[in-house]
PDB file of C-alpha atoms in Angstrom:
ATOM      1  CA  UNK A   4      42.959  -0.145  -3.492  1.00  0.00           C
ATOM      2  CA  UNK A   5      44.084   2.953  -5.010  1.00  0.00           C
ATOM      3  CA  UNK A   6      42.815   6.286  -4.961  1.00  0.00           C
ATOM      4  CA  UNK A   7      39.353   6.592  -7.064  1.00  0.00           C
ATOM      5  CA  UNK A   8      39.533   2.691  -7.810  1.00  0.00           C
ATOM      6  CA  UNK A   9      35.635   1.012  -7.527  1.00  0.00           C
ATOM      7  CA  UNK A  10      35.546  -1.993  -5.674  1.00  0.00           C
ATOM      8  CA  UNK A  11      33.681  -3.547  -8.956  1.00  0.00           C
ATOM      9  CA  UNK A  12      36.601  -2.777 -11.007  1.00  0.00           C
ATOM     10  CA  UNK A  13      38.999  -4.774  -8.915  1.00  0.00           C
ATOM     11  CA  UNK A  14      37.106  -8.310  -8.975  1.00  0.00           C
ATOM     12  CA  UNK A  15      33.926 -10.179  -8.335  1.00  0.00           C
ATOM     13  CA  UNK A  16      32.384  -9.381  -5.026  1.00  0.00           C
ATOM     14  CA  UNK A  17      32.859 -12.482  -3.883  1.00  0.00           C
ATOM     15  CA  UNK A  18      36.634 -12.531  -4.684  1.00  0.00           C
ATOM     16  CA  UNK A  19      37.070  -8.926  -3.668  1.00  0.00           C
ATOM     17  CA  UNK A  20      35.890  -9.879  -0.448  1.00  0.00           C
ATOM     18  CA  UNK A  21      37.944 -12.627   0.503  1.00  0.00           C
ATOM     19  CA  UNK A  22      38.645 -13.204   4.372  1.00  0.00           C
ATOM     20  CA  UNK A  23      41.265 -10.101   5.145  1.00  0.00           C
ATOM     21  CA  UNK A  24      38.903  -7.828   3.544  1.00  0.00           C
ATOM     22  CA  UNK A  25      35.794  -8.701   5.394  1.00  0.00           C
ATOM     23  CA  UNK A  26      37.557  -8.380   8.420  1.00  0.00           C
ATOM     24  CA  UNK A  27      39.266  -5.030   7.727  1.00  0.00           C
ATOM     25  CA  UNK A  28      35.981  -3.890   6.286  1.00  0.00           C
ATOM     26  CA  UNK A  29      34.234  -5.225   9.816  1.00  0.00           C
ATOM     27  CA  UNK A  30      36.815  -3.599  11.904  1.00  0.00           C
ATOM     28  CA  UNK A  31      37.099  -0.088  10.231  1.00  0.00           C
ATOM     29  CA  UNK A  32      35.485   2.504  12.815  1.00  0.00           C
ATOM     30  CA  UNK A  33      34.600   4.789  10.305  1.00  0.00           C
ATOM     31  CA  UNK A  34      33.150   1.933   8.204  1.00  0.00           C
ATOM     32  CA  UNK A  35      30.768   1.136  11.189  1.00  0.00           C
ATOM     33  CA  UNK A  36      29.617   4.666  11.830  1.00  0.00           C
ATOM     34  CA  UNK A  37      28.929   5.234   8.031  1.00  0.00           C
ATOM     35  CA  UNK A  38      27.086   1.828   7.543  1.00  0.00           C
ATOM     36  CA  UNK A  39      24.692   2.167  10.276  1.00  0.00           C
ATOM     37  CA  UNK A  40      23.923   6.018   9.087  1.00  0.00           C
ATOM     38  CA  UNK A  41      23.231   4.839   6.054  1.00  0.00           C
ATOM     39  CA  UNK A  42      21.031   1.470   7.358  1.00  0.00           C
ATOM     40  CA  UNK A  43      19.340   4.263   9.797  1.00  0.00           C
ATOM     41  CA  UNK A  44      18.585   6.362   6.256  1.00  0.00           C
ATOM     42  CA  UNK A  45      17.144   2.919   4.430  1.00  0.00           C
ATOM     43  CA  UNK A  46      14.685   2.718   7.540  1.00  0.00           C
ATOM     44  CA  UNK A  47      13.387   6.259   7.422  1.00  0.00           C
ATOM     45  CA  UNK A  48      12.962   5.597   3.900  1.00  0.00           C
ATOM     46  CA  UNK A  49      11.143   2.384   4.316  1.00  0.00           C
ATOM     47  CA  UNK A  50       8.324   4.206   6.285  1.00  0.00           C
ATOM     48  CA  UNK A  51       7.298   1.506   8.379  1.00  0.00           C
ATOM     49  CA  UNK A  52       4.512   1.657  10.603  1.00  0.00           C
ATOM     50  CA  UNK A  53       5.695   3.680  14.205  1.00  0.00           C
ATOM     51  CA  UNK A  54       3.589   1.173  15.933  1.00  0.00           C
ATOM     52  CA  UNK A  55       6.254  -0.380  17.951  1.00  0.00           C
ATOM     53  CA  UNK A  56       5.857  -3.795  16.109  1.00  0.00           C
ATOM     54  CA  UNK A  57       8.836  -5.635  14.725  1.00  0.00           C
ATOM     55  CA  UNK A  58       8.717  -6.562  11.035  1.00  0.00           C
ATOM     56  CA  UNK A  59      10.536  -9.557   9.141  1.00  0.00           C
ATOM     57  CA  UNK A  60      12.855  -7.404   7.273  1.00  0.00           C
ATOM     58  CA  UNK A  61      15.834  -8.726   3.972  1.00  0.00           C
ATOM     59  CA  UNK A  62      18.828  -7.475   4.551  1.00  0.00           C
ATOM     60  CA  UNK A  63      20.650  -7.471   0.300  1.00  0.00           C
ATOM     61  CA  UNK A  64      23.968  -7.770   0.405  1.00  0.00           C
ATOM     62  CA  UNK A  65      24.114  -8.036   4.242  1.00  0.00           C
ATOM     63  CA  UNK A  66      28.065  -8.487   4.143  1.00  0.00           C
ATOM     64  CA  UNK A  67      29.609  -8.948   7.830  1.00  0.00           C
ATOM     65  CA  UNK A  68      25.683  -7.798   9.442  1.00  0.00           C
ATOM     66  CA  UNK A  69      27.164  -3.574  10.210  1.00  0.00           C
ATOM     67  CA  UNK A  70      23.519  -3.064   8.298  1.00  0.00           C
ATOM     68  CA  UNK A  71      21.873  -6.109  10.153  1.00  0.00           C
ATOM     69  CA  UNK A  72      23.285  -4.940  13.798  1.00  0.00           C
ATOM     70  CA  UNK A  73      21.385  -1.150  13.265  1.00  0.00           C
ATOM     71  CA  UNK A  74      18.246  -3.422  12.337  1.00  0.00           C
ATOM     72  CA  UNK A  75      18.287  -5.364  15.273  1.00  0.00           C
ATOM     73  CA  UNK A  76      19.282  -2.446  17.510  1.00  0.00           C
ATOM     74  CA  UNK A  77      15.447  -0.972  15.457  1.00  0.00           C
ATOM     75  CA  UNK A  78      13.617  -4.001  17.083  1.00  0.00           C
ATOM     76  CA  UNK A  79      13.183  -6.084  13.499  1.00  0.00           C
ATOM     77  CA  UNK A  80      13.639  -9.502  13.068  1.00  0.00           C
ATOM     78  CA  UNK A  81      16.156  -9.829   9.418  1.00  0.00           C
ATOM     79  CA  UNK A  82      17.536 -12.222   6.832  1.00  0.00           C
ATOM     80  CA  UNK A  83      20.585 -11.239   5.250  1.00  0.00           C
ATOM     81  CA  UNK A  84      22.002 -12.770   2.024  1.00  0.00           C
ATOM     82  CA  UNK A  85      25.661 -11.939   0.584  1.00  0.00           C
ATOM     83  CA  UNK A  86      27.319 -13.689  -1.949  1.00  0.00           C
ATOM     84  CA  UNK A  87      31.167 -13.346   0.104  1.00  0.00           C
ATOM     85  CA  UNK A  88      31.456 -16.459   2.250  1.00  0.00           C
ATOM     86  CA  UNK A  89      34.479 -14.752   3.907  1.00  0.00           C
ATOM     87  CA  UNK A  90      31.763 -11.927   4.810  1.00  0.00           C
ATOM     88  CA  UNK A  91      28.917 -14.384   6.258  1.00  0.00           C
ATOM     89  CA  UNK A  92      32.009 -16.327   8.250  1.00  0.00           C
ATOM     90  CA  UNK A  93      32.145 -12.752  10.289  1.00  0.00           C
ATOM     91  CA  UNK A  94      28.695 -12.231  10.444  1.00  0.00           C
ATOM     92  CA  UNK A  95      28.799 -15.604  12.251  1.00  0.00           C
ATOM     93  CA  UNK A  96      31.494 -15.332  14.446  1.00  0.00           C
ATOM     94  CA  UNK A  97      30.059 -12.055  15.345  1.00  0.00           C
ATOM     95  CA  UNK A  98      26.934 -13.561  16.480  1.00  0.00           C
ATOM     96  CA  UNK A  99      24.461 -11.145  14.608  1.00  0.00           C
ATOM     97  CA  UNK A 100      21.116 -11.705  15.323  1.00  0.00           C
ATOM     98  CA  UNK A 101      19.612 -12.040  11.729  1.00  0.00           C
ATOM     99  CA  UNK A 102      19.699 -15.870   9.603  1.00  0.00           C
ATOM    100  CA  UNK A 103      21.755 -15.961   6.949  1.00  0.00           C
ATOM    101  CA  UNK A 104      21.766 -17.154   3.214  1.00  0.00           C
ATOM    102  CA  UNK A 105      24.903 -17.308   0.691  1.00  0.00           C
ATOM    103  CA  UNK A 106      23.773 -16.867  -2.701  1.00  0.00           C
ATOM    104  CA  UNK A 107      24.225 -14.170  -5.865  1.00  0.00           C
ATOM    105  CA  UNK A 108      21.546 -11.544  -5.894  1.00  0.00           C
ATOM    106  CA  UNK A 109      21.953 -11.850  -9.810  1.00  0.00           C
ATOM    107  CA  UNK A 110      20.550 -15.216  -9.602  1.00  0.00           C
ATOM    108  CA  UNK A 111      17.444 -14.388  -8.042  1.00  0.00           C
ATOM    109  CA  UNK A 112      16.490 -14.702  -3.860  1.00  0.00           C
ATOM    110  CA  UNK A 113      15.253 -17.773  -2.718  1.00  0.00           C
ATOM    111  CA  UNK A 114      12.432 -17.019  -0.711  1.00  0.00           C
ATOM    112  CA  UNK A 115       9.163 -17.337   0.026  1.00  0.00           C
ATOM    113  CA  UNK A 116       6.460 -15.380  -2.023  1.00  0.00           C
ATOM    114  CA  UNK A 117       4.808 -12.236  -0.063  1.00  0.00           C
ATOM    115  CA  UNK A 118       7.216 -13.129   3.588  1.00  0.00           C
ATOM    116  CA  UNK A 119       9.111  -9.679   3.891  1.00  0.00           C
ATOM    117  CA  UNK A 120       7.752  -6.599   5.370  1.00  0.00           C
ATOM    118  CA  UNK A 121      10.166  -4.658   3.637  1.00  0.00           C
ATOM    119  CA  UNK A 122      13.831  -4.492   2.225  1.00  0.00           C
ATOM    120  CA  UNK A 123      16.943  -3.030   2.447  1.00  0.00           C
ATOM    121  CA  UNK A 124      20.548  -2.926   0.691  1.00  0.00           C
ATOM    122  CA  UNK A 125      23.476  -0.985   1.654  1.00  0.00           C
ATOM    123  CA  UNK A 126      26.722  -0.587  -1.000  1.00  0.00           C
ATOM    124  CA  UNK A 127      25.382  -4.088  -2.785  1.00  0.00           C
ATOM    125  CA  UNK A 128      23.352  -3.655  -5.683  1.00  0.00           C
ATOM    126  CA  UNK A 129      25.784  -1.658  -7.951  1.00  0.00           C
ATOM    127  CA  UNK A 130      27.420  -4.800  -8.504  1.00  0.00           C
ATOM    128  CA  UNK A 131      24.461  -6.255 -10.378  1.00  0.00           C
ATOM    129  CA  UNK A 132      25.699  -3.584 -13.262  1.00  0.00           C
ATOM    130  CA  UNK A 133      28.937  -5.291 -14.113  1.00  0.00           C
ATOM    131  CA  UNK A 134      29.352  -8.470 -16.208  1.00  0.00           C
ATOM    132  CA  UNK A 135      31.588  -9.972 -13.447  1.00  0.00           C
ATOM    133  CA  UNK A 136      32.497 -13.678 -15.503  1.00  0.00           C
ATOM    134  CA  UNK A 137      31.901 -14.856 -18.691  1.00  0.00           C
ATOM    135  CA  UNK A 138      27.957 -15.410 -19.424  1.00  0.00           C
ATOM    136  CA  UNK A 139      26.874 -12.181 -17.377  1.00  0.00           C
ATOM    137  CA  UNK A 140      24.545 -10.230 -18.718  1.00  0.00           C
ATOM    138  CA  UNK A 141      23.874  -7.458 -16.371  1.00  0.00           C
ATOM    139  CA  UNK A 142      20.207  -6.655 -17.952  1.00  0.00           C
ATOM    140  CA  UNK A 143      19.045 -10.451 -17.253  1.00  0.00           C
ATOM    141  CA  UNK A 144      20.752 -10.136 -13.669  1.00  0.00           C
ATOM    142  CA  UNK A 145      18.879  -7.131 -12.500  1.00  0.00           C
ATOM    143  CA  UNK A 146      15.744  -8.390 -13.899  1.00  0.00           C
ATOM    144  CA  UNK A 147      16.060 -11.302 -11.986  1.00  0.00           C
ATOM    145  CA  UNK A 148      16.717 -10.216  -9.146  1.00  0.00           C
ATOM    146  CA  UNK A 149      13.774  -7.156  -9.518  1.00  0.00           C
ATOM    147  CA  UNK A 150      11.603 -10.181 -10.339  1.00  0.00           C
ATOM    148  CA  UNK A 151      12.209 -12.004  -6.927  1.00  0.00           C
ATOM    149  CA  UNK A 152      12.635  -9.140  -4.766  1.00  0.00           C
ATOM    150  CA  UNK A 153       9.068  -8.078  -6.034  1.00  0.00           C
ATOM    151  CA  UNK A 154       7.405 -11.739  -4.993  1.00  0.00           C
ATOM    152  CA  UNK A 155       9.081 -11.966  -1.936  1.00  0.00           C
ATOM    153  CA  UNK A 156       7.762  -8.928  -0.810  1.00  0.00           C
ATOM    154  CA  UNK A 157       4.164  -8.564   0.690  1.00  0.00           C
ATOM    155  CA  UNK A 158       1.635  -5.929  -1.048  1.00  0.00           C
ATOM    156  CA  UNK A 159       2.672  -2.458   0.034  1.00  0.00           C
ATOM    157  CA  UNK A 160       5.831  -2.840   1.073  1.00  0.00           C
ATOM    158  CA  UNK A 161       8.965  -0.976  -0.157  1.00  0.00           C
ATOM    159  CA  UNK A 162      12.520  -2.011  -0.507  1.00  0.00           C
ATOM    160  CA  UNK A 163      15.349   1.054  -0.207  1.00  0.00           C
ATOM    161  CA  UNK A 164      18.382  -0.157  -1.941  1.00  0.00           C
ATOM    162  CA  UNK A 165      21.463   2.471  -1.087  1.00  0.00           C
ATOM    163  CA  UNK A 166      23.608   2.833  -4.140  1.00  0.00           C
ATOM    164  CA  UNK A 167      26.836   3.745  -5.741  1.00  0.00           C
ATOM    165  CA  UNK A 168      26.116   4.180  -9.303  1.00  0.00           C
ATOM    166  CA  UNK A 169      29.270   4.888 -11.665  1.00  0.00           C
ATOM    167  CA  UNK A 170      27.069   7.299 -13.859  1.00  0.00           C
ATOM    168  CA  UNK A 171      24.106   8.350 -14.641  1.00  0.00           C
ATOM    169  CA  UNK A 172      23.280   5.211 -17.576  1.00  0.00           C
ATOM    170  CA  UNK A 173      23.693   2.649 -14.555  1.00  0.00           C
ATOM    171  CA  UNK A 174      21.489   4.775 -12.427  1.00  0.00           C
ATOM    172  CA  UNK A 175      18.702   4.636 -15.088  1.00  0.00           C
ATOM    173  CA  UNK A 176      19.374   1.192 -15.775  1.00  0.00           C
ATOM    174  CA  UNK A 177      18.426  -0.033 -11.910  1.00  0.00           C
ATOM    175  CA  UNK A 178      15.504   2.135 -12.103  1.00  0.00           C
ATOM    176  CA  UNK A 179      14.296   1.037 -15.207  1.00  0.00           C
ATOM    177  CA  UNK A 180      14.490  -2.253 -14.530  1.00  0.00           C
ATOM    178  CA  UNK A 181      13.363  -2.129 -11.394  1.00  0.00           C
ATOM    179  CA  UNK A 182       9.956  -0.575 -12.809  1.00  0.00           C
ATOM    180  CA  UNK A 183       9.690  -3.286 -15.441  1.00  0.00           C
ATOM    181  CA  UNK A 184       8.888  -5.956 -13.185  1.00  0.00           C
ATOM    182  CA  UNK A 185       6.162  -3.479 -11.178  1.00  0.00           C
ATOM    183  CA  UNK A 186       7.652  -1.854  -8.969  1.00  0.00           C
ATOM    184  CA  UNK A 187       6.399   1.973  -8.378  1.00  0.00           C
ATOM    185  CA  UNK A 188       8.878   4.687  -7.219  1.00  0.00           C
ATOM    186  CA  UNK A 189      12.218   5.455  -7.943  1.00  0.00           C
ATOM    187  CA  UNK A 190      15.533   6.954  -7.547  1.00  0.00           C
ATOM    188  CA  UNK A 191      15.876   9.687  -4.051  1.00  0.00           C
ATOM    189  CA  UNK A 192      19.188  11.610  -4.223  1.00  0.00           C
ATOM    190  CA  UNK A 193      20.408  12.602  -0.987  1.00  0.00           C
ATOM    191  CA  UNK A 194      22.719  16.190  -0.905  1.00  0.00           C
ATOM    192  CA  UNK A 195      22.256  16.001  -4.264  1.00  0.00           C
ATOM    193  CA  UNK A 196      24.516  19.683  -5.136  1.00  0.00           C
ATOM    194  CA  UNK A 197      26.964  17.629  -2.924  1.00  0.00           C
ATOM    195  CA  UNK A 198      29.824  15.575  -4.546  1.00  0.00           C
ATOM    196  CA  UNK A 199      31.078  14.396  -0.559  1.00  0.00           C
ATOM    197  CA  UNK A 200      27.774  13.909   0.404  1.00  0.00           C
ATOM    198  CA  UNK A 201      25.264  12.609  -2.298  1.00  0.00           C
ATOM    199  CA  UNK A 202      23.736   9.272  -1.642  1.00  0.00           C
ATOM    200  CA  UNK A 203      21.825   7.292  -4.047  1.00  0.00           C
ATOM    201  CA  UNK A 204      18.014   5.758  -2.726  1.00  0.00           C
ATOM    202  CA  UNK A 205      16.014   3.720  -5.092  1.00  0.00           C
ATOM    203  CA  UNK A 206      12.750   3.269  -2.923  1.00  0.00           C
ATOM    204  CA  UNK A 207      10.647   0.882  -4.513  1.00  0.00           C
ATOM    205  CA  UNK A 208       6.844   0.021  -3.886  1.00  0.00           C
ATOM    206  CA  UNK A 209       4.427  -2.883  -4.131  1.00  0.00           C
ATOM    207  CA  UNK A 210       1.744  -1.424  -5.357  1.00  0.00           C
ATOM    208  CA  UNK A 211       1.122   2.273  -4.674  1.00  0.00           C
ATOM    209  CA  UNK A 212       1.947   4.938  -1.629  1.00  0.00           C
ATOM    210  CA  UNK A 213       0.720   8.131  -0.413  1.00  0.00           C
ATOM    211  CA  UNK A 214       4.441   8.134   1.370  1.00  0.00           C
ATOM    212  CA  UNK A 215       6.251  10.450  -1.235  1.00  0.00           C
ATOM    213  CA  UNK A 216      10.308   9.747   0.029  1.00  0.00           C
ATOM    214  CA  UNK A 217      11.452  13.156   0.264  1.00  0.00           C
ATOM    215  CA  UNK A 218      15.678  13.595  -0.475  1.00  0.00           C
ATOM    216  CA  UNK A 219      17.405  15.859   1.938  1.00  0.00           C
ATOM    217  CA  UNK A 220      19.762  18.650   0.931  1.00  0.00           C
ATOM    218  CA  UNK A 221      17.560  19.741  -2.010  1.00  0.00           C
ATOM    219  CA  UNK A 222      18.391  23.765  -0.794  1.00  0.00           C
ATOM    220  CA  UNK A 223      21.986  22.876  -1.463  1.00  0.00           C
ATOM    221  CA  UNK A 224      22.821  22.294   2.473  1.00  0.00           C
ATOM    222  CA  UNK A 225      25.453  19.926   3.461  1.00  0.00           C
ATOM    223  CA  UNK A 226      25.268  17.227   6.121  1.00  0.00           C
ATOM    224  CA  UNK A 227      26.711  18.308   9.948  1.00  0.00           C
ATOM    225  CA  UNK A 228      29.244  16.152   9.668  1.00  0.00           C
ATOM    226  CA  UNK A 229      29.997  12.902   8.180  1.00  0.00           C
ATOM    227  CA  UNK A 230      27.880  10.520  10.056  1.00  0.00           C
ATOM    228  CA  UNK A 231      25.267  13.289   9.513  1.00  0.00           C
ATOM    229  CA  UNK A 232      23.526  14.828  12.214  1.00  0.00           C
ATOM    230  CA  UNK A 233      19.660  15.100  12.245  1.00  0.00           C
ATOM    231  CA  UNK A 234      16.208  13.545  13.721  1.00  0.00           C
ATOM    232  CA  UNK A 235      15.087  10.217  12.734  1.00  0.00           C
ATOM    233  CA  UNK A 236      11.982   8.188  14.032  1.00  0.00           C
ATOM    234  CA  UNK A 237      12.104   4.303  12.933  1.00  0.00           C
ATOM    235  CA  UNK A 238       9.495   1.935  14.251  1.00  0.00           C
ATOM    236  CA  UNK A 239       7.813   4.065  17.003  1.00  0.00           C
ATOM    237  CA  UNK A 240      11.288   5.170  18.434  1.00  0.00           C
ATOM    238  CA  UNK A 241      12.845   8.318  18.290  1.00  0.00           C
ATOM    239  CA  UNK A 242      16.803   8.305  17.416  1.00  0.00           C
ATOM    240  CA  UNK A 243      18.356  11.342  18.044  1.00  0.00           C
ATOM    241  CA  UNK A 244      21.861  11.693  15.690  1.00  0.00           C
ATOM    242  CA  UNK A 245      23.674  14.884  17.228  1.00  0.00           C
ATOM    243  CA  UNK A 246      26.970  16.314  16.477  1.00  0.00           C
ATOM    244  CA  UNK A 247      30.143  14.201  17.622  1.00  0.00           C
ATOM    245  CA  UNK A 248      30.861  17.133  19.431  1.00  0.00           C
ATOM    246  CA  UNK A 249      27.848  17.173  21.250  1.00  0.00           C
ATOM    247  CA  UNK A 250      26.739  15.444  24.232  1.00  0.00           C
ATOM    248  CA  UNK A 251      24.137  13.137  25.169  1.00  0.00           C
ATOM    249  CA  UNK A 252      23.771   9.057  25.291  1.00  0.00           C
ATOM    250  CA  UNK A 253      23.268   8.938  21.608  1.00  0.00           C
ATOM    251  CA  UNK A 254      26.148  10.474  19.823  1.00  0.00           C
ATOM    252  CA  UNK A 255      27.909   7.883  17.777  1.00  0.00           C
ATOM    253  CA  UNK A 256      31.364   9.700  18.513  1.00  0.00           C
ATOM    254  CA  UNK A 257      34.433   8.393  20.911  1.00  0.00           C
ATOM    255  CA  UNK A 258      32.438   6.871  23.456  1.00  0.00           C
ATOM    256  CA  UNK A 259      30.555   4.702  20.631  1.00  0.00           C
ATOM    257  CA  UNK A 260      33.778   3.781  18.635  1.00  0.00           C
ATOM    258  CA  UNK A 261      35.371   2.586  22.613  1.00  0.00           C
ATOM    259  CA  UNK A 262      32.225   0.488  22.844  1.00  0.00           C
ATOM    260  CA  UNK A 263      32.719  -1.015  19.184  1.00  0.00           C
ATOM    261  CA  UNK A 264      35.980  -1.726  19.623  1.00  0.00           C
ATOM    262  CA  UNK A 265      36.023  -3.392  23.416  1.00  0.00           C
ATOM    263  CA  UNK A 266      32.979  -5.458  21.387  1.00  0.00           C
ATOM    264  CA  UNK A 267      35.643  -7.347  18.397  1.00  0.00           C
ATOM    265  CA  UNK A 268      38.330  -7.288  21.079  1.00  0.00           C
ATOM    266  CA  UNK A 269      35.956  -9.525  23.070  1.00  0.00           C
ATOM    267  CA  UNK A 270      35.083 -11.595  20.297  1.00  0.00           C
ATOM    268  CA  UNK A 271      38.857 -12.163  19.290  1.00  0.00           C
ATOM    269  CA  UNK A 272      39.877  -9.577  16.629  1.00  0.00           C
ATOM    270  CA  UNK A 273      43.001  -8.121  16.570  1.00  0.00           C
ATOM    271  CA  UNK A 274      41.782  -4.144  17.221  1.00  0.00           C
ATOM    272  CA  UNK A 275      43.897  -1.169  16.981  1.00  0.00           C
ATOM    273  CA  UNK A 276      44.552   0.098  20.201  1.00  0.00           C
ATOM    274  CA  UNK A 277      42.998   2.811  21.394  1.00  0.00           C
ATOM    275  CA  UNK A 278      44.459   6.531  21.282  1.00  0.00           C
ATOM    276  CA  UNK A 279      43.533  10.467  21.229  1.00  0.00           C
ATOM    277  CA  UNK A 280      42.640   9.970  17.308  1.00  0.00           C
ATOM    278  CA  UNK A 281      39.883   7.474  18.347  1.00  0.00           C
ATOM    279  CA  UNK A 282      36.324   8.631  17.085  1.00  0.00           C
ATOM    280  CA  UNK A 283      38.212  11.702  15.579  1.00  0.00           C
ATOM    281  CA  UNK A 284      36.166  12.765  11.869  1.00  0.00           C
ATOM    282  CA  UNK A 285      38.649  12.487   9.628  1.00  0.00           C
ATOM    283  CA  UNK A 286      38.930  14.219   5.794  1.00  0.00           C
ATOM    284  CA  UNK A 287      37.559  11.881   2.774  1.00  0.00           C
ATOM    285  CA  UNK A 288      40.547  10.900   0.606  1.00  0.00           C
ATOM    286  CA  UNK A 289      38.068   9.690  -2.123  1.00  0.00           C
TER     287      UNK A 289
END
């Protein structure tokens, strides 16, 4: 994929991710650190109660589980649903912990009305945009899949879908849909001065919340680094994200990436081996 080049320009999603690209996209180091920050993000903006309980949580676009693995690691019980059966294949051979469902978010989600405690979506619903094969309409998509998402969902719960819009129209075109159906909230812009750093949040409620999602960055700052450094509570626990130079058991630098990697060795995957650029931040080239 070339330089600037969106995934959703190159093919359907469930093309584009045929089996060497799950597995490249499952075995990337830097792909694993920046999906769970962003899962770990979703959660903090899902506001579930800190009362140690573990909720039944959808997982949108779960690809290979990266998201589903930080929800487990949370304590909460997940269904994931991607439409890439190349994806789900390594989700199963990697043993995540959450069921899982093959199926087009565009067509709706088969589930049962008022299960889910909440929901999240990392990188997926972007797709929904495009008119992927003949007979798409992207309009009728999203409301579909707002519709079902909505009903499967019990009263006062939110869903956090993370986001790549290509401008500002598709942005307002999730968000409006979204509200059509009635849902309550709406887009949270992460680093939002930031062209590295911005990340796209549409929070959406069942009903109303006194929970106002609150963006970071808004004074202009920039994240620590790329995983982004910072605080973050999630079900009763406290998750402490410090600088890859730092120390302590919960930096997600070189010692993490080692543990990663000795995980997919042990499950069969054919791992780079391991050198003094391991866990090393490296510059964006997008």
């Amino acid at each position: 994929m070339g330089k600037g080049e969106r995934p959703e320009h190159m093919a359907p999603p469930d093309i584009f991710y045929n089996e060497d690209e799950a597995r490249k996209y499952t075995t990337n180091s830097r792909m694993i650190a920046i999906q769970s920050t962003l899962t770990q993000r979703a959660l903090e903006l899902l506001a579930l109660p800190e009362d140690g309980m573990p909720r039944l949580l959808l997982d949108l676009g779960c690809g290979s589980g990266l998201s589903g693995e930080a929800l487990s690691e949370a304590g909460h019980v997940w269904v994931g649903m991607d439409i890439s059966s190349a994806m789900l294949d390594v989700a199963t051979e990697r043993e995540v912990e959450g069921d899982l469902l093959l199926g087009d978010l565009g067509h709706g989600l088969p589930l049962r009305p008022g299960a889910f405690d909440g929901a999240i979506s990392i990188s997926a619903v972007q797709w929904l945009c495009n008119a992927d094969r003949t007979g798409h309409d992207p309009r009728k998509r999203m409301k579909r899949f707002f519709e079902t998402l909505y009903m499967s969902l019990r009263r006062g719960a939110r869903a956090v879908l993370q986001v790549y819009p290509e401008n500002h129209q598709q942005a307002e075109m999730l968000v409006a849909a979204a509200m059509k159906v009635g849902f309550s909230g709406g887009m949270v812009v992460d680093y939002p001065h930031s062209t590295r750093a911005k990340k796209y949040f549409l929070v959406l409620m069942v009903g109303t919340s006194s929970v106002v999602p609150q963006a970071r960055g808004l004074d202009g700052s920039e994240p620590e680094d790329e995983e982004e450094a910072g605080h973050v509570k999630v079900a009763g626990r406290d998750r402490n994200k410090r600088r890859k130079t730092g120390s302590g058991s919960n930096t997600k630098g070189r010692e993490w990436v080692l543990k990663k990697k000795e995980q997919m060795r042990k499950k069969g995957y054919d791992i780079a081996p391991d050198s003094k650029y391991t866990g090393r931040k490296r510059k964006r080239i997008i």
